[in-house]
């Protein structure tokens, strides 16, 4: 490295350090030590240097580092109804599937579904609660269950009414919508933030609401949370009504009667996208009928009645500099292409997934190739195609390693369901000797839907892992904070905040705990099923007991939703000695809340139900949800533990009815079932 380069780097890093120091005092301590003007100057200068010297690219841009800290400075408040996210559709086939799934769930293909089609603004969602017309609560989304109290900041937004004066407003009215910054307004402050979304998020979470007030944020309402009493029947009616009440709604919202109309609207809005004064990343397609929305309900993360229809992806050409193998938490070996950094749709991309060995073979992807990569929404960029005309004559096929980066052998398993050989190669280590798997497991453990520890993200896990501060989950709860305080990038305050966040996270529900263990094939839905089954951690860890395991697994096998993949995986996890040790030392540090029956005084509380045959009015999935809503459990087998066998009118299995009779289970017909639940 030349002397000149050396001194530029030194100068640059000094500036970055200063900015980080100022940020800390501003964001963490709310005590700025320099004026806004001086700060802006410094930042601008540093960004200029970054742009000018390409060799500075190896450092993370200050634009990415700077912004806002998800803060422990706001009070946390539980949402009256969870703020879910949406699943994505990337083309009209996905939208077709969305429609099909709805029809299947409702068990009716003749419904004339009407869709509310709304532009999806790429901003920050917020919830506003009005009691008797007065704004009393304002929350950020947070993790969807618990939000941050940002009422004072939201109140500075002109488009958010502080009170609604109208005769017909519900006593409790929770409005949800998007806080965003207009493109023109963003122009004025663009030096400070990476994009308008960051700008909106950053300013919305300022501790001082006067600082939020300085940035021209806007609000568009699109939905509701808790509303009492609620008399409206359609999403479109709701949007119209809240518009009358003084909320701004999107003028491009429309209704569609079929998939073609959805597509027409999609094409029209995508074409005019750049004329809008805000960024949109797609449309949100919702079932307009609110009663149908309620019937459809949610999966664990997203509603069945809505989907985000994302605008088509953006592509770019670049060179593959290297292909590396990443090992995931389930041991899957994923090849990743390190590419020459390119900007794709406003984001700098330096790696792209190659999915698996087969994909590399099929597309014959090689190191040194010029490839087209594509980014769609938040998904990891992918390699779409190779430009063979640009391939070097000397280039060689990429040989996929047969060993894991830890040295262990790998295999391609046979899929239990399809009986085909898996495309994914996996590390065979099951004893936590594979450091790669162990580290990924930790990242899963602290992730949003698991322990959700603020300030302990993937990067910190990497840092603490290298410093041997965290090697297994229980280490998180026995951290050496004095040491952390003195680490580069840390200090007294951030160490204290981390301690608080870890403390808070140590109280956890049983189902989240089960999910956080990262057992293969046990996602959030299955973790919930198991949480409800075991009810307490003491019961769960009986699975480690080889005498009890067999029987417990037999009972679990009866739960509707658990298949052989899940059973094998549970068996493997709980017969492993290392897992036993890890869990024992972990549990000591935690307070794991027992699972309660979903509905303690439901019509089916503590009852086990099984279905045979199809229903005429509803689908099996809806029937299952109804049982759970009413406090019951759905089993997949007849045994003496079964309380009720419901016989659908369409093709019930005779042998099941016979077996039910032998065991002495109560057997009811489809119409009796409707009567029981008042459907
Ligand atoms: S409805 C259950 N409607 O998109 C979620 N969301 O992942 C219902 N968004 O962060 C959301 N415009 O803030 C809905 N017209 C719209 C929207 C919209 C933007 C955001 C929302 C959320 C994300 C969905």
XYZ file of C-alpha atoms and ligand atoms in Angstrom:
703
model
C 0.000 0.000 0.000
C 1.339 3.431 -0.907
C 1.976 6.032 1.727
C -0.622 8.280 0.191
C -3.279 5.557 0.327
C -2.270 4.900 3.911
C -2.788 8.436 4.990
C -6.137 8.736 3.171
C -7.369 5.648 4.989
C -6.117 7.013 8.275
C -7.813 10.351 7.728
C -11.026 8.650 6.624
C -11.140 6.317 9.633
C -10.575 9.227 11.997
C -13.596 10.968 10.523
C -15.685 7.814 10.790
C -14.674 7.456 14.407
C -15.705 11.014 15.136
C -19.052 10.510 13.442
C -19.612 7.371 15.450
C -18.811 9.253 18.620
C -21.245 12.045 17.719
C -23.883 9.503 16.807
C -23.522 7.831 20.125
C -24.048 11.024 22.030
C -26.934 11.968 19.783
C -28.803 8.686 19.486
C -27.900 6.832 22.653
C -27.438 9.588 25.142
C -29.641 12.193 23.540
C -26.960 14.735 24.301
C -25.476 16.032 21.054
C -21.983 17.423 21.424
C -21.828 19.383 18.174
C -24.321 21.436 16.228
C -26.460 19.786 13.548
C -24.771 21.989 10.977
C -21.254 20.912 11.900
C -22.303 17.302 12.033
C -23.831 17.493 8.570
C -20.667 19.098 7.198
C -18.494 16.360 8.623
C -20.732 13.651 7.267
C -20.883 15.198 3.844
C -17.125 15.495 3.701
C -16.650 11.882 4.779
C -19.104 10.669 2.158
C -17.239 12.622 -0.483
C -13.987 10.914 0.469
C -15.750 7.553 0.378
C -16.985 8.219 -3.127
C -13.678 9.500 -4.399
C -11.405 6.659 -3.324
C -12.523 3.229 -4.457
C -10.131 1.457 -2.111
C -12.292 2.692 0.758
C -15.014 0.352 -0.483
C -13.698 -2.368 1.796
C -14.990 -0.400 4.774
C -18.694 -0.318 5.435
C -20.090 2.960 4.163
C -21.046 5.379 6.918
C -24.383 5.602 5.163
C -25.026 2.032 6.214
C -23.725 2.462 9.703
C -25.473 5.622 10.524
C -29.101 6.023 11.148
C -30.948 5.123 14.201
C -30.595 2.541 16.863
C -33.665 0.485 17.613
C -33.854 1.996 20.931
C -34.438 0.871 24.433
C -35.351 4.477 25.087
C -39.001 4.058 24.052
C -41.537 2.284 26.204
C -42.699 -1.022 24.883
C -46.435 -1.596 24.498
C -48.210 -4.736 23.342
C -50.320 -4.306 20.222
C -54.015 -4.960 20.791
C -53.838 -7.077 17.640
C -50.491 -8.200 16.222
C -49.100 -6.195 13.317
C -48.314 -8.922 10.836
C -46.267 -8.728 7.703
C -47.247 -9.827 4.220
C -46.106 -12.707 2.087
C -44.868 -11.784 -1.362
C -45.992 -12.456 -4.905
C -43.521 -11.714 -7.694
C -45.639 -12.541 -10.766
C -49.220 -13.216 -11.795
C -48.822 -16.937 -11.194
C -48.155 -16.184 -7.555
C -51.309 -14.063 -7.527
C -53.251 -16.919 -9.136
C -51.984 -19.203 -6.359
C -53.025 -16.640 -3.786
C -56.585 -16.702 -5.209
C -56.598 -20.511 -5.371
C -55.442 -20.883 -1.788
C -58.237 -18.568 -0.657
C -60.825 -20.568 -2.547
C -59.435 -23.799 -1.132
C -59.425 -22.483 2.388
C -62.989 -21.278 2.067
C -63.808 -24.514 0.234
C -65.692 -22.629 -2.432
C -64.584 -21.984 -5.990
C -67.725 -20.092 -6.906
C -67.170 -17.073 -4.710
C -66.947 -13.840 -6.641
C -64.008 -12.471 -4.747
C -63.479 -8.713 -4.846
C -60.003 -7.392 -4.110
C -58.895 -4.072 -2.719
C -55.798 -3.102 -4.690
C -53.547 -0.608 -2.933
C -50.111 0.844 -3.687
C -47.558 -0.424 -1.193
C -45.560 2.510 0.085
C -42.078 1.628 1.213
C -42.028 3.445 4.526
C -42.465 2.594 8.188
C -45.722 1.233 9.541
C -47.375 2.812 12.543
C -50.490 2.285 14.599
C -52.668 5.092 15.986
C -55.321 4.477 18.620
C -58.184 6.905 19.150
C -60.392 6.647 22.206
C -63.660 8.477 21.719
C -62.020 10.348 18.897
C -58.883 11.399 20.762
C -55.448 10.132 19.760
C -54.131 8.363 22.850
C -51.589 5.875 21.569
C -49.048 5.756 18.766
C -46.857 2.700 18.245
C -44.222 1.487 15.864
C -44.532 -2.062 14.548
C -41.660 -3.362 16.694
C -41.578 -7.130 16.409
C -45.237 -7.234 15.423
C -46.367 -8.255 18.916
C -44.863 -5.419 20.895
C -44.332 -1.927 19.539
C -42.516 1.170 20.742
C -44.411 4.105 22.134
C -43.666 6.845 19.595
C -46.849 8.848 20.133
C -45.123 12.206 20.621
C -43.194 11.808 17.401
C -46.214 10.691 15.436
C -48.106 13.718 16.712
C -45.660 16.001 14.910
C -46.867 14.637 11.549
C -49.383 17.047 10.095
C -51.418 14.361 8.361
C -52.133 12.602 11.638
C -55.234 14.097 13.269
C -54.995 14.550 17.042
C -58.732 14.240 17.344
C -61.601 13.259 15.111
C -64.840 15.129 15.333
C -67.551 12.985 13.900
C -70.744 11.448 15.229
C -70.107 7.979 13.878
C -66.609 7.155 15.114
C -66.150 3.923 17.049
C -65.245 4.222 20.745
C -61.941 2.535 20.049
C -60.414 3.067 16.653
C -56.950 1.814 15.790
C -55.765 3.097 12.434
C -52.717 1.579 10.775
C -50.765 3.176 8.014
C -47.432 4.062 6.572
C -45.178 6.914 7.651
C -43.016 8.055 4.768
C -41.018 10.908 3.394
C -41.770 12.384 -0.029
C -39.101 12.047 -2.734
C -38.790 15.821 -3.069
C -38.432 16.315 0.654
C -35.875 13.533 0.745
C -33.750 15.375 -1.800
C -33.150 18.077 0.804
C -31.802 15.692 3.424
C -30.420 12.878 1.288
C -26.870 13.318 2.484
C -27.872 12.078 5.878
C -29.623 8.848 4.974
C -29.228 5.948 2.584
C -32.805 6.093 1.278
C -36.225 7.646 2.047
C -37.268 4.637 4.104
C -34.249 4.972 6.398
C -34.911 8.673 6.683
C -38.502 8.085 7.765
C -37.482 5.394 10.242
C -34.636 7.424 11.656
C -36.594 10.565 12.223
C -39.605 8.729 13.567
C -37.511 7.246 16.328
C -35.765 10.345 17.532
C -35.955 10.698 21.236
C -36.745 14.380 20.926
C -39.997 14.855 19.055
C -38.850 18.332 18.047
C -36.237 16.667 15.885
C -38.912 14.551 14.214
C -40.927 17.683 13.574
C -38.064 19.126 11.545
C -38.334 16.380 8.937
C -41.400 16.535 6.697
C -42.939 13.129 7.343
C -46.289 12.126 5.893
C -48.862 9.500 6.768
C -51.178 7.415 4.591
C -53.728 5.184 6.322
C -54.418 1.698 4.927
C -55.883 -0.501 7.617
C -57.072 -1.097 11.129
C -56.201 -2.967 14.274
C -58.641 -2.988 17.153
C -61.961 -1.272 16.368
C -64.932 -1.333 18.755
C -67.710 -1.352 17.756
C -67.055 -2.260 14.159
C -69.925 -2.089 11.744
C -68.279 -1.725 8.348
C -68.332 -4.675 5.986
C -65.695 -3.889 3.393
C -62.073 -2.713 3.300
C -63.071 -0.222 0.575
C -65.871 1.149 2.805
C -63.391 1.461 5.634
C -60.926 3.420 3.484
C -63.708 5.750 2.366
C -64.949 6.261 5.899
C -61.578 7.080 7.432
C -61.033 9.510 4.619
C -64.170 11.314 5.757
C -62.810 11.241 9.297
C -59.757 13.185 8.213
C -57.143 10.529 7.375
C -55.300 10.660 4.133
C -55.704 7.477 2.068
C -54.045 6.634 -1.195
C -55.934 8.098 -4.192
C -54.706 5.164 -6.300
C -56.538 2.567 -4.196
C -58.972 0.636 -6.365
C -61.110 -2.488 -6.531
C -60.590 -5.491 -8.803
C -63.078 -8.240 -9.617
C -60.607 -10.763 -10.990
C -56.964 -11.513 -11.657
C -56.974 -9.658 -14.942
C -58.141 -6.477 -13.293
C -55.446 -6.891 -10.640
C -52.831 -7.231 -13.378
C -54.159 -4.236 -15.309
C -53.874 -2.114 -12.210
C -50.411 -3.519 -11.486
C -49.162 -2.605 -14.954
C -50.713 0.836 -14.826
C -49.233 1.726 -11.464
C -45.831 0.242 -12.245
C -45.701 2.390 -15.379
C -46.494 5.574 -13.477
C -44.423 4.648 -10.459
C -41.737 7.232 -11.028
C -44.284 10.062 -11.200
C -45.405 9.475 -7.628
C -43.798 11.551 -4.926
C -43.071 8.483 -2.797
C -41.364 5.139 -3.265
C -43.645 2.170 -3.781
C -42.304 -1.354 -4.067
C -45.495 -3.032 -5.248
C -49.183 -3.349 -4.539
C -51.022 -4.851 -1.621
C -53.899 -7.071 -2.729
C -56.547 -7.633 -0.067
C -59.869 -9.440 0.061
C -62.371 -6.587 0.267
C -65.013 -8.444 2.283
C -64.117 -8.100 5.970
C -66.161 -11.137 7.032
C -64.167 -13.271 4.608
C -60.954 -11.696 5.918
C -61.952 -12.769 9.414
C -62.707 -16.308 8.258
C -59.406 -16.552 6.437
C -57.418 -15.368 9.451
C -53.630 -15.576 9.636
C -50.786 -18.015 9.484
C -48.165 -17.313 12.149
C -46.669 -14.351 10.276
C -49.018 -13.106 7.641
C -52.711 -12.900 6.849
C -54.232 -15.332 4.360
C -56.417 -12.540 2.985
C -53.662 -10.258 1.699
C -50.446 -10.434 -0.261
C -47.795 -7.991 -1.449
C -47.563 -8.021 -5.248
C -43.999 -6.807 -5.708
C -42.853 -4.928 -8.773
C -40.551 -6.845 -11.035
C -37.015 -7.221 -9.972
C -34.077 -5.231 -11.124
C -31.145 -6.775 -12.895
C -27.487 -5.971 -13.438
C -24.408 -7.560 -14.965
C -21.296 -8.240 -12.933
C -18.361 -10.606 -12.532
C -18.091 -13.556 -10.152
C -14.864 -13.113 -8.226
C -15.231 -16.181 -6.091
C -17.634 -18.897 -5.032
C -17.732 -19.634 -1.327
C -19.727 -22.184 0.631
C -21.892 -21.004 3.510
C -23.038 -23.474 6.110
C -26.511 -22.867 7.498
C -27.918 -23.763 10.889
C -29.308 -27.067 9.633
C -25.965 -27.919 8.069
C -27.035 -27.054 4.522
C -24.126 -26.073 2.300
C -25.164 -23.069 0.214
C -22.861 -21.811 -2.519
C -22.613 -18.044 -2.652
C -21.085 -16.001 -5.461
C -18.897 -13.100 -4.372
C -19.363 -10.594 -7.141
C -17.809 -7.316 -8.158
C -20.005 -4.806 -6.263
C -22.801 -3.362 -8.465
C -25.795 -1.199 -7.710
C -29.027 -3.055 -8.326
C -32.152 -1.016 -7.746
C -30.422 1.423 -5.458
C -28.660 -1.178 -3.321
C -25.017 -2.198 -3.620
C -24.831 -5.949 -4.117
C -21.609 -7.855 -3.522
C -22.893 -11.409 -3.214
C -25.580 -13.553 -4.736
C -26.920 -16.950 -3.811
C -26.331 -19.891 -6.120
C -28.857 -22.034 -4.190
C -27.214 -25.465 -4.415
C -24.862 -27.752 -6.268
C -27.450 -28.689 -8.909
C -28.108 -25.072 -9.767
C -24.393 -24.518 -10.358
C -24.219 -27.581 -12.584
C -27.416 -26.698 -14.462
C -26.306 -23.158 -15.221
C -22.614 -24.124 -15.366
C -21.658 -21.177 -13.221
C -17.915 -20.629 -12.844
C -15.543 -18.316 -11.049
C -14.621 -15.459 -13.380
C -17.933 -15.575 -15.287
C -19.857 -12.464 -16.230
C -23.385 -13.025 -14.985
C -26.739 -11.293 -14.773
C -27.917 -10.972 -11.202
C -31.356 -9.979 -10.027
C -32.798 -8.549 -6.856
C -36.490 -8.856 -6.063
C -37.816 -7.250 -2.944
C -35.977 -8.211 0.202
C -34.902 -11.598 -1.062
C -31.219 -12.389 -1.498
C -29.976 -11.516 -5.001
C -29.688 -14.449 -7.395
C -27.651 -15.309 -10.454
C -30.064 -15.507 -13.397
C -27.784 -16.374 -16.284
C -24.199 -16.611 -17.449
C -22.900 -14.608 -20.407
C -21.016 -17.420 -22.148
C -19.644 -15.088 -24.829
C -17.558 -13.421 -22.169
C -16.207 -16.617 -20.622
C -12.466 -16.991 -20.365
C -11.139 -19.965 -22.357
C -9.100 -21.088 -19.383
C -12.068 -21.185 -17.039
C -12.774 -24.430 -15.225
C -15.974 -25.990 -13.954
C -16.658 -25.287 -10.324
C -16.179 -28.380 -8.199
C -18.566 -28.474 -5.293
C -16.799 -29.627 -2.121
C -17.909 -32.916 -0.648
C -16.740 -31.904 2.813
C -18.167 -29.217 5.053
C -15.978 -26.234 5.895
C -15.548 -27.850 9.344
C -14.010 -30.945 7.753
C -16.959 -33.278 8.343
C -18.393 -35.451 5.616
C -21.548 -34.268 3.907
C -24.499 -36.075 2.369
C -27.497 -35.470 0.198
C -30.356 -36.946 2.119
C -33.362 -38.757 0.751
C -36.448 -36.651 1.245
C -38.864 -38.567 3.461
C -41.914 -37.323 1.595
C -40.824 -37.383 -2.027
C -38.336 -40.249 -1.627
C -36.033 -38.317 -3.959
C -32.450 -37.325 -3.308
C -32.276 -33.824 -1.903
C -30.627 -31.076 -3.945
C -28.998 -29.784 -0.777
C -25.784 -31.177 0.628
C -25.561 -31.200 4.404
C -22.831 -31.389 6.993
C -23.058 -34.621 8.978
C -21.911 -33.191 12.276
C -24.544 -33.410 14.968
C -22.396 -32.835 18.022
C -21.853 -29.094 17.768
C -18.336 -29.723 16.619
C -19.111 -27.886 13.415
C -18.457 -24.317 14.410
C -20.308 -23.049 11.372
C -23.567 -24.726 12.303
C -23.196 -23.708 15.945
C -22.724 -20.058 15.034
C -25.706 -20.055 12.679
C -27.811 -21.677 15.374
C -26.896 -18.835 17.698
C -27.945 -16.307 15.076
C -31.287 -18.035 14.792
C -31.567 -18.154 18.569
C -31.355 -14.366 18.927
C -33.417 -13.579 15.819
C -36.621 -11.602 15.740
C -39.158 -14.415 16.006
C -37.057 -16.243 18.594
C -35.375 -14.532 21.575
C -35.433 -11.206 19.739
C -32.547 -9.613 21.612
C -32.149 -5.958 20.759
C -28.529 -5.087 20.069
C -27.499 -8.719 19.610
C -27.787 -9.245 15.880
C -25.816 -11.377 13.454
C -22.815 -9.084 13.384
C -22.495 -8.988 17.164
C -22.803 -12.781 17.321
C -19.905 -12.947 14.848
C -17.877 -10.517 16.933
C -18.612 -12.234 20.258
C -18.005 -15.647 18.743
C -14.545 -14.654 17.570
C -13.792 -13.261 21.017
C -15.122 -16.501 22.578
C -17.655 -14.494 24.548
C -20.513 -16.556 23.132
C -20.079 -20.160 22.025
C -23.382 -21.636 23.148
C -26.820 -20.190 23.973
C -26.360 -20.115 27.753
C -23.272 -17.893 27.321
C -25.635 -15.110 26.244
C -27.064 -15.005 29.729
C -23.690 -15.005 31.470
C -21.826 -12.362 29.532
C -18.771 -10.553 30.803
C -20.094 -7.001 30.486
C -16.938 -5.433 31.803
C -15.044 -6.915 28.939
C -17.732 -5.889 26.451
C -17.605 -2.305 27.708
C -13.984 -2.051 26.738
C -14.395 -3.520 23.264
C -14.012 -1.455 20.136
C -17.380 0.004 19.185
C -18.828 -0.633 22.643
C -19.006 1.462 25.774
C -20.638 1.588 29.186
C -24.011 2.607 27.848
C -24.273 0.121 25.009
C -23.119 -2.696 27.295
C -25.756 -1.681 29.810
C -28.430 -1.584 27.106
C -27.423 -5.037 25.939
C -27.646 -6.351 29.479
C -31.166 -4.936 29.838
C -32.257 -6.357 26.495
C -30.900 -9.810 27.384
C -32.606 -9.656 30.734
C -35.920 -8.804 29.129
C -35.544 -11.615 26.624
C -34.929 -14.202 29.331
C -38.652 -14.315 29.987
C -39.985 -16.189 27.023
C -43.046 -18.192 26.039
C -42.638 -21.931 25.623
C -43.490 -21.895 21.924
C -40.962 -19.147 21.147
C -38.412 -21.065 23.175
C -39.044 -24.228 21.170
C -38.793 -22.262 17.928
C -35.535 -20.659 19.018
C -33.867 -24.062 19.417
C -33.757 -24.221 15.645
C -34.756 -27.874 15.468
C -34.967 -28.819 11.832
C -38.538 -28.860 10.458
C -39.859 -27.142 13.579
C -40.927 -23.693 12.433
C -43.191 -21.276 14.228
C -46.418 -23.186 13.520
C -45.019 -26.488 14.751
C -43.399 -24.815 17.741
C -46.841 -23.541 18.703
C -48.333 -26.998 18.332
C -45.615 -28.449 20.538
C -45.927 -25.605 23.051
C -49.622 -26.342 23.399
C -48.937 -30.030 23.671
C -46.252 -29.872 26.349
C -47.598 -26.809 28.177
C -44.446 -26.479 30.329
C -40.689 -26.719 29.913
C -40.524 -29.463 32.534
C -42.740 -31.610 30.334
C -40.819 -30.739 27.187
C -37.469 -31.847 28.522
C -38.909 -35.225 29.362
C -38.132 -35.849 25.695
C -34.483 -36.202 26.725
C -35.465 -39.156 28.874
C -35.004 -42.224 26.713
C -37.671 -44.130 28.645
C -40.314 -41.518 28.087
C -39.308 -40.310 24.617
C -40.876 -43.104 22.627
C -44.267 -42.649 24.197
C -44.187 -38.873 23.987
C -43.280 -39.034 20.306
C -46.182 -41.393 19.737
C -48.503 -38.807 21.236
C -46.927 -35.986 19.253
C -47.368 -38.040 16.105
C -51.096 -37.786 16.661
C -51.087 -34.005 16.360
C -52.416 -32.799 13.066
C -49.523 -31.026 11.369
C -46.723 -33.234 12.653
C -45.363 -35.642 10.081
C -42.493 -38.068 9.905
C -39.959 -35.355 9.006
C -40.795 -33.515 12.227
C -40.827 -36.692 14.312
C -37.446 -37.860 13.048
C -35.988 -34.473 13.636
C -37.347 -34.258 17.196
C -36.086 -37.750 17.899
C -32.630 -36.865 16.653
C -32.520 -33.589 18.564
C -33.678 -34.994 21.883
C -31.570 -38.141 21.822
C -28.458 -36.022 21.437
C -26.396 -35.683 24.603
C -24.876 -32.353 23.632
C -28.319 -30.875 23.101
C -29.303 -32.126 26.531
C -26.317 -30.388 28.130
C -26.867 -27.198 26.178
C -30.529 -27.031 27.106
C -29.954 -27.836 30.773
C -27.481 -25.002 31.229
C -29.660 -22.679 29.184
C -32.921 -23.271 31.014
C -31.349 -22.317 34.352
C -31.020 -18.769 33.073
C -34.541 -18.432 31.768
C -38.071 -17.976 32.877
C -40.117 -19.946 30.393
C -43.789 -19.159 30.544
C -46.163 -22.116 30.381
C -48.397 -22.291 27.348
C -52.017 -21.692 28.042
C -54.828 -23.236 26.097
C -55.619 -20.787 23.323
C -59.051 -20.226 24.714
C -59.666 -21.318 28.281
C -63.408 -21.167 28.095
C -63.951 -22.067 24.486
C -66.524 -24.571 23.398
C -63.812 -27.151 22.823
C -61.341 -26.318 25.583
C -59.161 -29.334 26.386
C -61.045 -31.444 23.861
C -59.386 -33.463 21.128
C -61.086 -33.595 17.753
C -60.493 -35.542 14.598
C -62.016 -35.089 11.165
C -62.779 -37.574 8.476
C -64.186 -36.723 5.063
C -64.522 -33.293 3.473
C -66.941 -30.608 4.556
C -69.360 -28.854 2.291
C -69.182 -25.371 3.767
C -65.594 -24.999 4.937
C -62.164 -26.432 4.230
C -60.180 -28.722 6.504
C -57.767 -25.899 7.343
C -60.577 -23.610 8.413
C -62.139 -26.390 10.463
C -58.794 -26.890 12.171
C -58.423 -23.179 12.920
C -61.927 -23.164 14.377
C -61.038 -25.972 16.778
C -57.928 -24.102 17.909
C -59.807 -20.831 18.322
C -62.255 -22.664 20.521
C -59.501 -24.087 22.706
C -59.338 -27.605 21.290
C -56.681 -29.748 19.644
C -56.877 -31.573 16.336
C -55.536 -35.113 16.221
C -54.668 -37.137 13.153
C -55.356 -40.604 14.603
C -58.084 -42.374 16.489
C -57.156 -43.516 19.960
C -58.667 -43.601 23.394
C -57.399 -40.025 23.819
C -59.747 -38.756 21.149
C -62.896 -37.015 22.354
C -64.772 -36.408 19.149
C -64.796 -37.624 15.577
C -66.458 -35.242 13.135
C -67.722 -36.925 9.977
C -67.848 -34.665 6.914
C -70.469 -35.331 4.255
C -67.945 -35.856 1.482
C -66.277 -39.280 1.382
C -65.627 -40.030 5.049
C -63.410 -43.079 5.709
C -65.595 -45.931 6.886
C -62.830 -47.717 8.766
C -62.217 -44.591 10.831
C -65.861 -44.383 11.816
C -65.807 -48.094 12.704
C -62.662 -47.667 14.769
C -64.183 -44.629 16.453
C -67.192 -46.712 17.426
C -64.990 -49.477 18.843
C -62.955 -47.064 20.930
C -66.128 -45.330 22.077
C -65.436 -41.869 20.706
C -68.291 -39.419 20.348
C -69.153 -39.261 16.649
C -70.965 -36.255 15.194
C -72.068 -35.316 11.694
C -71.152 -32.262 9.656
C -74.412 -30.481 10.447
C -74.111 -31.239 14.173
C -70.612 -29.782 14.023
C -71.924 -26.522 12.540
C -74.564 -26.352 15.242
C -71.997 -26.919 17.971
C -69.943 -23.941 16.804
C -72.846 -21.774 15.625
C -71.590 -21.576 12.074
S -51.755 -4.064 4.846
C -51.054 -7.772 7.799
N -51.686 -2.159 3.126
O -46.267 -3.157 3.867
C -50.295 -6.694 7.160
N -49.661 -2.736 4.209
O -45.430 -6.310 4.955
C -51.275 -5.805 6.554
N -47.744 -1.354 3.587
O -44.965 -2.944 6.839
C -50.595 -4.697 5.924
N -48.822 -0.074 2.163
O -46.631 -1.125 6.587
C -50.971 -2.887 3.979
N -51.822 -0.477 1.576
C -51.099 -1.183 2.432
C -49.723 -0.956 2.649
C -49.027 -1.773 3.549
C -47.666 -0.326 2.727
C -46.632 -1.904 4.368
C -46.959 -2.190 5.799
C -46.119 -3.359 6.188
C -45.736 -3.938 4.883
C -46.332 -5.315 4.750
